[in-house]
Amino acid sequence: MNNRQLFLSHLAQTTDFPLLIEVEKAEGIYLFGPNGEQYIDLISGIGVSNVGHRHPKVLMAIQEQLDKYLHLMVYGEYVQTPQTLLAKALCDTLPSHLDNVYLVNSGSEAIEGALKLAKRYTNRRELISCVDAYHGSSHGALSVGGNEVFKRAYRPLLPGISHIYYGSFSDLEKITHQTAAVVIETIQGEAGIRVACPEYFQALRKRCDETGTLLILDEIQAGFGRTGRFWAFEHFEIIPDMVVCAKGMGGGMPIGAFIANKEVMGAFKNNPLLGHITTFGGHPVSAAASLATIKILQEEKLIDQVEVKAELFKSLLLHPKIKGFRNKGLMIAVEFESFDVLKPIIDRAIELGVITDWFLFCDDSMRIAPPLIISEDQIRAACSIILQAIDET
């Protein structure tokens, strides 16, 4: 049996129509197939490869850590240099109020930890999230997700969940003294790149302060330079009580984190002790890769280049079939009339060597979220292929 047959026979499938792109190697913005195929990855493995595939400095950090040790002990017991240096580097990117990091393996796990911490610290049970939010697929993360299509088959989920509309000022009145936390994507991702105004986030912050509610910002897709700032909330002049990150954090390695202040995080230490446990969270190899990723973003000034590159995409992707363009930095949605129009374009672009996608809750829009290292010439080449795919379909 070849690899494709083995994939279909023995790996659990999530749809009846996987992409079935076979990858032999990846480098920079490119994926390479076994028969000489070359693809420009315009989605970064869904927001993961912010510094590109196999960045040399990430590989070096991984190799150096491989030569020292791998997993040693469950999280939080041993002093491990990759974890401590990463935690310090993360805190250095944040306002001083956010000074305590809990490392996990993924975005969903980070959301789960943040929700537990909010309940434990506030001794409240109500959680509020947004319509069309996506926070992950585990039970708690799914509970605060905002799309019933993905939830209904798995009910009952967590009780005490309410939803508000992202960007709606009037809905902020639903936040009360019974609300433990509001968890909200700083930039709504799977809803198709929706960006609320700064005044909304400032009003949200004010309402949470008035009610003693913790504000949790989900930056799993938007963080690590994707929007042109290290953290997307920097655009809105607010400070959250917790930040959740993953995806672009690891340079291609699995890692996530939720970050709060030391007082809030201390709620996990008593009644019960070990209030949150992870065996592999903050794995030393992933932590080393993440630390290298932060240094790459800063030293190579990739974040400073985001806005210029986003504007280049906007200027090039002009076509009668394109109905709109939404973005915050290199989180981009290109809108078409319908999914029936978009899907053949995505398929043809893949055949021509450019990988894009659509959004879970916005299937009329093309997802573009390239590695931040993409050059202007590579952007021109990718956009030329997308326009060709539009013309040919």
Short mmCIF file of C-alpha atoms in Angstrom, two decimals, residues 39-364:
data_model
loop_
_atom_site.label_atom_id
_atom_site.label_comp_id
_atom_site.label_asym_id
_atom_site.label_seq_id
_atom_site.Cartn_x
_atom_site.Cartn_y
_atom_site.Cartn_z
CA TYR A 39 3.14 24.50 -3.25
CA ILE A 40 3.14 27.99 -1.77
CA ASP A 41 1.60 27.62 1.69
CA LEU A 42 -0.61 30.68 2.06
CA ILE A 43 -2.28 29.42 5.25
CA SER A 44 0.78 28.51 7.36
CA GLY A 45 -0.75 25.22 8.43
CA ILE A 46 -3.68 27.33 9.72
CA GLY A 47 -1.75 30.10 11.40
CA VAL A 48 1.11 27.99 12.75
CA SER A 49 4.21 28.59 10.64
CA ASN A 50 4.57 32.32 11.27
CA VAL A 51 8.35 32.14 10.80
CA GLY A 52 8.05 29.69 7.92
CA HIS A 53 8.60 25.96 7.74
CA ARG A 54 11.81 24.67 9.29
CA HIS A 55 13.38 28.03 10.05
CA PRO A 56 17.12 27.35 10.55
CA LYS A 57 17.16 29.03 13.99
CA VAL A 58 14.19 26.95 15.13
CA LEU A 59 15.89 23.78 13.90
CA MET A 60 19.08 24.75 15.72
CA ALA A 61 17.20 25.34 18.98
CA ILE A 62 15.45 21.98 18.63
CA GLN A 63 18.72 20.16 17.95
CA GLU A 64 20.48 21.81 20.89
CA GLN A 65 17.65 20.76 23.21
CA LEU A 66 17.56 17.21 21.79
CA ASP A 67 21.16 16.87 22.88
CA LYS A 68 20.25 17.80 26.48
CA TYR A 69 16.97 16.15 27.49
CA LEU A 70 13.40 15.47 26.42
CA HIS A 71 10.46 14.97 28.81
CA LEU A 72 11.55 14.75 32.43
CA MET A 73 8.51 15.24 34.67
CA VAL A 74 4.94 16.50 34.64
CA TYR A 75 4.63 20.26 34.27
CA GLY A 76 5.57 22.55 37.12
CA GLU A 77 7.85 20.36 39.26
CA TYR A 78 11.37 20.56 37.82
CA VAL A 79 13.24 23.72 36.92
CA GLN A 80 13.77 23.37 33.16
CA THR A 81 15.70 26.09 31.35
CA PRO A 82 13.64 26.08 28.11
CA GLN A 83 10.43 26.62 30.09
CA THR A 84 11.78 29.35 32.36
CA LEU A 85 13.44 31.30 29.55
CA LEU A 86 10.33 31.04 27.39
CA ALA A 87 8.07 32.23 30.20
CA LYS A 88 10.32 35.24 30.79
CA ALA A 89 10.45 36.05 27.06
CA LEU A 90 6.66 35.87 26.80
CA CYS A 91 6.18 38.14 29.80
CA ASP A 92 8.63 40.61 28.29
CA THR A 93 6.29 41.04 25.30
CA LEU A 94 3.33 41.82 27.56
CA PRO A 95 2.22 44.56 29.96
CA SER A 96 3.78 44.06 33.39
CA HIS A 97 0.39 43.02 34.80
CA LEU A 98 0.63 39.76 32.82
CA ASP A 99 3.59 38.07 34.47
CA ASN A 100 2.72 34.38 34.94
CA VAL A 101 2.66 31.71 32.23
CA TYR A 102 1.12 28.24 32.25
CA LEU A 103 2.47 26.16 29.35
CA VAL A 104 0.36 23.49 27.66
CA ASN A 105 0.34 21.61 24.35
CA SER A 106 -2.26 23.37 22.20
CA GLY A 107 -4.77 26.16 21.89
CA SER A 108 -7.70 24.06 23.02
CA GLU A 109 -5.82 23.04 26.14
CA ALA A 110 -4.91 26.65 26.85
CA ILE A 111 -8.59 27.63 26.61
CA GLU A 112 -9.56 24.80 28.95
CA GLY A 113 -7.03 25.97 31.52
CA ALA A 114 -8.09 29.59 31.23
CA LEU A 115 -11.77 28.73 31.73
CA LYS A 116 -10.98 26.63 34.80
CA LEU A 117 -8.79 29.37 36.24
CA ALA A 118 -11.48 32.02 35.75
CA LYS A 119 -14.05 29.91 37.59
CA ARG A 120 -11.65 29.04 40.39
CA TYR A 121 -10.39 32.59 40.92
CA THR A 122 -13.77 34.33 40.82
CA ASN A 123 -15.84 31.53 42.42
CA ARG A 124 -18.42 32.24 39.69
CA ARG A 125 -19.82 29.81 37.14
CA GLU A 126 -21.15 31.88 34.23
CA LEU A 127 -19.00 32.24 31.10
CA ILE A 128 -19.71 34.53 28.16
CA SER A 129 -18.35 34.16 24.64
CA CYS A 130 -19.31 35.34 21.17
CA VAL A 131 -21.58 34.15 18.40
CA ASP A 132 -19.44 32.54 15.66
CA ALA A 133 -16.45 32.28 17.97
CA TYR A 134 -14.03 29.39 17.64
CA HIS A 135 -11.92 28.40 20.63
CA GLY A 136 -11.14 24.74 19.96
CA SER A 137 -12.76 21.31 19.81
CA SER A 138 -12.44 19.84 23.32
CA HIS A 139 -15.59 19.88 25.43
CA GLY A 140 -14.98 23.08 27.35
CA ALA A 141 -13.59 24.93 24.35
CA LEU A 142 -16.51 23.74 22.24
CA SER A 143 -18.92 24.90 24.94
CA VAL A 144 -17.76 28.50 24.56
CA GLY A 145 -17.66 28.17 20.79
CA GLY A 146 -20.32 30.17 19.02
CA ASN A 147 -21.61 28.00 16.20
CA GLU A 148 -24.39 25.54 16.92
CA VAL A 149 -23.71 23.41 13.84
CA PHE A 150 -20.47 22.21 15.41
CA LYS A 151 -21.94 21.85 18.90
CA ARG A 152 -25.33 20.20 18.63
CA ALA A 153 -24.09 16.62 18.19
CA TYR A 154 -22.07 16.81 21.43
CA ARG A 155 -24.57 18.24 23.87
CA PRO A 156 -24.88 18.38 26.82
CA LEU A 157 -21.86 20.66 27.04
CA LEU A 158 -20.81 22.98 29.89
CA PRO A 159 -23.74 24.75 31.55
CA GLY A 160 -23.80 28.45 32.29
CA ILE A 161 -22.62 29.63 28.85
CA SER A 162 -24.08 32.79 27.30
CA HIS A 163 -23.25 34.36 23.96
CA ILE A 164 -22.97 37.95 22.83
CA TYR A 165 -22.42 39.39 19.38
CA TYR A 166 -18.83 40.40 18.70
CA GLY A 167 -18.67 44.17 18.38
CA SER A 168 -22.14 44.80 19.84
CA PHE A 169 -22.07 47.52 22.49
CA SER A 170 -25.59 46.78 23.72
CA ASP A 171 -24.75 43.12 24.40
CA LEU A 172 -22.14 44.16 26.96
CA GLU A 173 -24.99 44.62 29.45
CA LYS A 174 -25.23 40.82 29.57
CA ILE A 175 -21.96 40.81 31.53
CA THR A 176 -22.96 40.83 35.21
CA HIS A 177 -21.61 40.20 38.69
CA GLN A 178 -22.35 36.51 38.10
CA THR A 179 -20.00 36.32 35.11
CA ALA A 180 -16.66 34.63 35.80
CA ALA A 181 -15.12 35.57 32.48
CA VAL A 182 -15.70 36.82 28.98
CA VAL A 183 -13.60 34.84 26.51
CA ILE A 184 -13.30 36.55 23.15
CA GLU A 185 -11.10 36.35 20.08
CA THR A 186 -9.32 39.66 19.68
CA ILE A 187 -9.80 39.17 15.94
CA GLN A 188 -12.55 36.71 15.04
CA GLY A 189 -10.86 34.07 12.88
CA GLU A 190 -13.27 31.37 11.76
CA ALA A 191 -16.02 33.97 11.40
CA GLY A 192 -14.02 35.29 8.46
CA ILE A 193 -11.63 37.90 9.94
CA ARG A 194 -13.96 40.25 11.80
CA VAL A 195 -12.38 43.21 13.56
CA ALA A 196 -14.22 45.23 16.20
CA CYS A 197 -13.40 48.89 16.74
CA PRO A 198 -11.10 50.05 19.56
CA GLU A 199 -14.03 51.72 21.32
CA TYR A 200 -15.77 48.34 21.58
CA PHE A 201 -12.81 46.71 23.28
CA GLN A 202 -12.43 49.66 25.63
CA ALA A 203 -16.13 49.43 26.55
CA LEU A 204 -15.74 45.67 27.04
CA ARG A 205 -12.77 46.24 29.35
CA LYS A 206 -14.75 48.85 31.32
CA ARG A 207 -17.76 46.56 31.73
CA CYS A 208 -15.57 43.68 32.94
CA ASP A 209 -13.96 46.03 35.47
CA GLU A 210 -17.37 47.18 36.71
CA THR A 211 -18.58 43.62 37.29
CA GLY A 212 -15.37 41.99 38.50
CA THR A 213 -15.34 39.78 35.42
CA LEU A 214 -12.08 38.46 33.97
CA LEU A 215 -11.41 39.35 30.35
CA ILE A 216 -9.77 36.48 28.47
CA LEU A 217 -8.43 37.31 25.02
CA ASP A 218 -8.00 34.38 22.65
CA GLU A 219 -4.96 35.21 20.52
CA ILE A 220 -4.39 31.66 19.29
CA GLN A 221 -4.60 32.79 15.67
CA ALA A 222 -3.95 36.52 16.07
CA GLY A 223 -0.89 36.45 18.31
CA PHE A 224 2.82 36.23 17.55
CA GLY A 225 2.94 39.02 15.02
CA ARG A 226 0.14 37.93 12.71
CA THR A 227 -1.67 41.30 12.82
CA GLY A 228 1.36 43.58 12.68
CA ARG A 229 1.78 43.78 16.46
CA PHE A 230 3.13 41.01 18.66
CA TRP A 231 -0.31 40.77 20.28
CA ALA A 232 -3.45 41.87 18.48
CA PHE A 233 -4.83 43.58 21.59
CA GLU A 234 -2.05 46.15 21.24
CA HIS A 235 -4.12 47.70 18.43
CA PHE A 236 -6.94 48.48 20.86
CA GLU A 237 -5.19 50.03 23.87
CA ILE A 238 -6.54 47.58 26.43
CA ILE A 239 -4.96 45.08 28.81
CA PRO A 240 -6.73 41.74 29.33
CA ASP A 241 -6.73 39.67 32.51
CA MET A 242 -5.63 36.61 30.57
CA VAL A 243 -4.14 35.96 27.15
CA VAL A 244 -4.35 32.59 25.41
CA CYS A 245 -1.87 31.67 22.68
CA ALA A 246 -0.69 28.68 20.63
CA LYS A 247 -0.42 28.08 16.83
CA GLY A 248 2.28 30.55 15.68
CA MET A 249 3.96 30.28 19.06
CA GLY A 250 5.99 27.13 18.41
CA GLY A 251 7.70 27.62 15.07
CA GLY A 252 5.98 24.41 13.94
CA MET A 253 6.17 22.55 17.26
CA PRO A 254 3.07 21.85 19.43
CA ILE A 255 2.74 24.28 22.32
CA GLY A 256 0.23 26.66 23.88
CA ALA A 257 -0.09 28.86 26.94
CA PHE A 258 -2.47 30.88 29.03
CA ILE A 259 -0.99 33.92 30.73
CA ALA A 260 -2.33 35.88 33.72
CA ASN A 261 -0.86 37.59 36.75
CA LYS A 262 0.70 35.69 39.62
CA GLU A 263 -2.21 36.32 41.98
CA VAL A 264 -4.82 34.95 39.57
CA MET A 265 -2.66 31.98 38.55
CA GLY A 266 -2.07 31.20 42.23
CA ALA A 267 -5.68 30.03 42.51
CA PHE A 268 -4.53 26.69 41.07
CA LYS A 269 -2.26 26.00 44.04
CA ASN A 270 -4.86 25.41 46.75
CA ASN A 271 -8.32 23.92 47.30
CA PRO A 272 -7.44 21.72 45.51
CA LEU A 273 -3.71 21.80 45.05
CA LEU A 274 -2.62 20.81 41.55
CA GLY A 275 -5.71 22.59 40.27
CA HIS A 276 -4.57 22.12 36.69
CA ILE A 277 -2.27 19.33 35.52
CA THR A 278 -0.52 18.56 32.24
CA THR A 279 2.02 15.82 31.61
CA PHE A 280 3.59 17.16 28.44
CA GLY A 281 2.77 20.88 28.71
CA GLY A 282 5.86 23.00 28.10
CA HIS A 283 7.76 20.08 26.58
CA PRO A 284 11.39 21.22 26.57
CA VAL A 285 11.84 20.79 22.81
CA SER A 286 8.67 22.75 22.03
CA ALA A 287 9.65 25.41 24.57
CA ALA A 288 13.08 25.79 22.97
CA ALA A 289 11.46 26.14 19.53
CA SER A 290 9.04 28.74 20.87
CA LEU A 291 11.81 30.79 22.44
CA ALA A 292 13.67 30.73 19.10
CA THR A 293 10.47 31.84 17.36
CA ILE A 294 10.14 34.91 19.59
CA LYS A 295 13.76 35.85 18.90
CA ILE A 296 13.28 35.43 15.13
CA LEU A 297 10.19 37.66 15.11
CA GLN A 298 12.07 40.34 17.01
CA GLU A 299 15.54 40.12 15.46
CA GLU A 300 14.39 39.77 11.84
CA LYS A 301 11.78 42.53 12.33
CA LEU A 302 9.12 40.38 10.67
CA ILE A 303 6.28 42.08 12.53
CA ASP A 304 7.32 45.49 11.17
CA GLN A 305 6.83 44.18 7.63
CA VAL A 306 3.33 42.78 8.08
CA GLU A 307 1.30 45.84 7.11
CA VAL A 308 3.21 46.49 3.88
CA LYS A 309 2.81 42.87 2.84
CA ALA A 310 -0.90 42.91 3.68
CA GLU A 311 -1.40 46.03 1.57
CA LEU A 312 0.37 44.32 -1.33
CA PHE A 313 -2.07 41.41 -1.16
CA LYS A 314 -4.95 43.90 -1.13
CA SER A 315 -3.61 45.80 -4.14
CA LEU A 316 -3.03 42.64 -6.20
CA LEU A 317 -6.19 40.67 -5.44
CA LEU A 318 -8.52 42.67 -7.67
CA HIS A 319 -11.05 40.79 -9.79
CA PRO A 320 -14.76 41.13 -10.64
CA LYS A 321 -15.46 37.88 -8.76
CA ILE A 322 -13.86 39.22 -5.57
CA LYS A 323 -16.58 40.94 -3.55
CA GLY A 324 -14.59 42.09 -0.53
CA PHE A 325 -11.29 42.07 1.32
CA ARG A 326 -11.08 42.01 5.13
CA ASN A 327 -7.90 41.87 7.14
CA LYS A 328 -5.94 42.76 10.20
CA GLY A 329 -2.35 42.47 9.11
CA LEU A 330 -1.76 39.07 7.51
CA MET A 331 -5.04 37.63 8.77
CA ILE A 332 -6.89 38.01 5.47
CA ALA A 333 -10.32 37.05 4.15
CA VAL A 334 -11.06 37.44 0.42
CA GLU A 335 -14.82 37.35 -0.12
CA PHE A 336 -16.61 35.73 -3.07
CA GLU A 337 -20.28 35.39 -3.93
CA SER A 338 -20.68 31.94 -2.36
CA PHE A 339 -18.95 28.72 -1.38
CA ASP A 340 -19.97 27.26 -4.72
CA VAL A 341 -17.92 29.97 -6.42
CA LEU A 342 -15.02 29.80 -3.96
CA LYS A 343 -14.42 26.06 -3.66
CA PRO A 344 -13.45 25.43 -7.32
CA ILE A 345 -11.06 28.41 -7.09
CA ILE A 346 -9.36 26.93 -4.03
CA ASP A 347 -9.11 23.53 -5.73
CA ARG A 348 -7.68 24.97 -8.94
CA ALA A 349 -5.19 27.13 -7.04
CA ILE A 350 -3.89 24.01 -5.29
CA GLU A 351 -3.46 22.31 -8.65
CA LEU A 352 -1.49 25.38 -9.78
CA GLY A 353 0.65 25.36 -6.64
CA VAL A 354 -0.95 27.70 -4.08
CA ILE A 355 -2.68 26.43 -0.94
CA THR A 356 -5.51 28.52 0.51
CA ASP A 357 -8.63 27.56 2.45
CA TRP A 358 -12.01 28.84 3.63
CA PHE A 359 -13.31 29.58 7.14
CA LEU A 360 -15.43 27.29 9.30
CA PHE A 361 -18.19 29.86 9.81
CA CYS A 362 -17.67 31.91 6.65
CA ASP A 363 -17.41 29.60 3.66
CA ASP A 364 -17.77 32.33 1.02
#
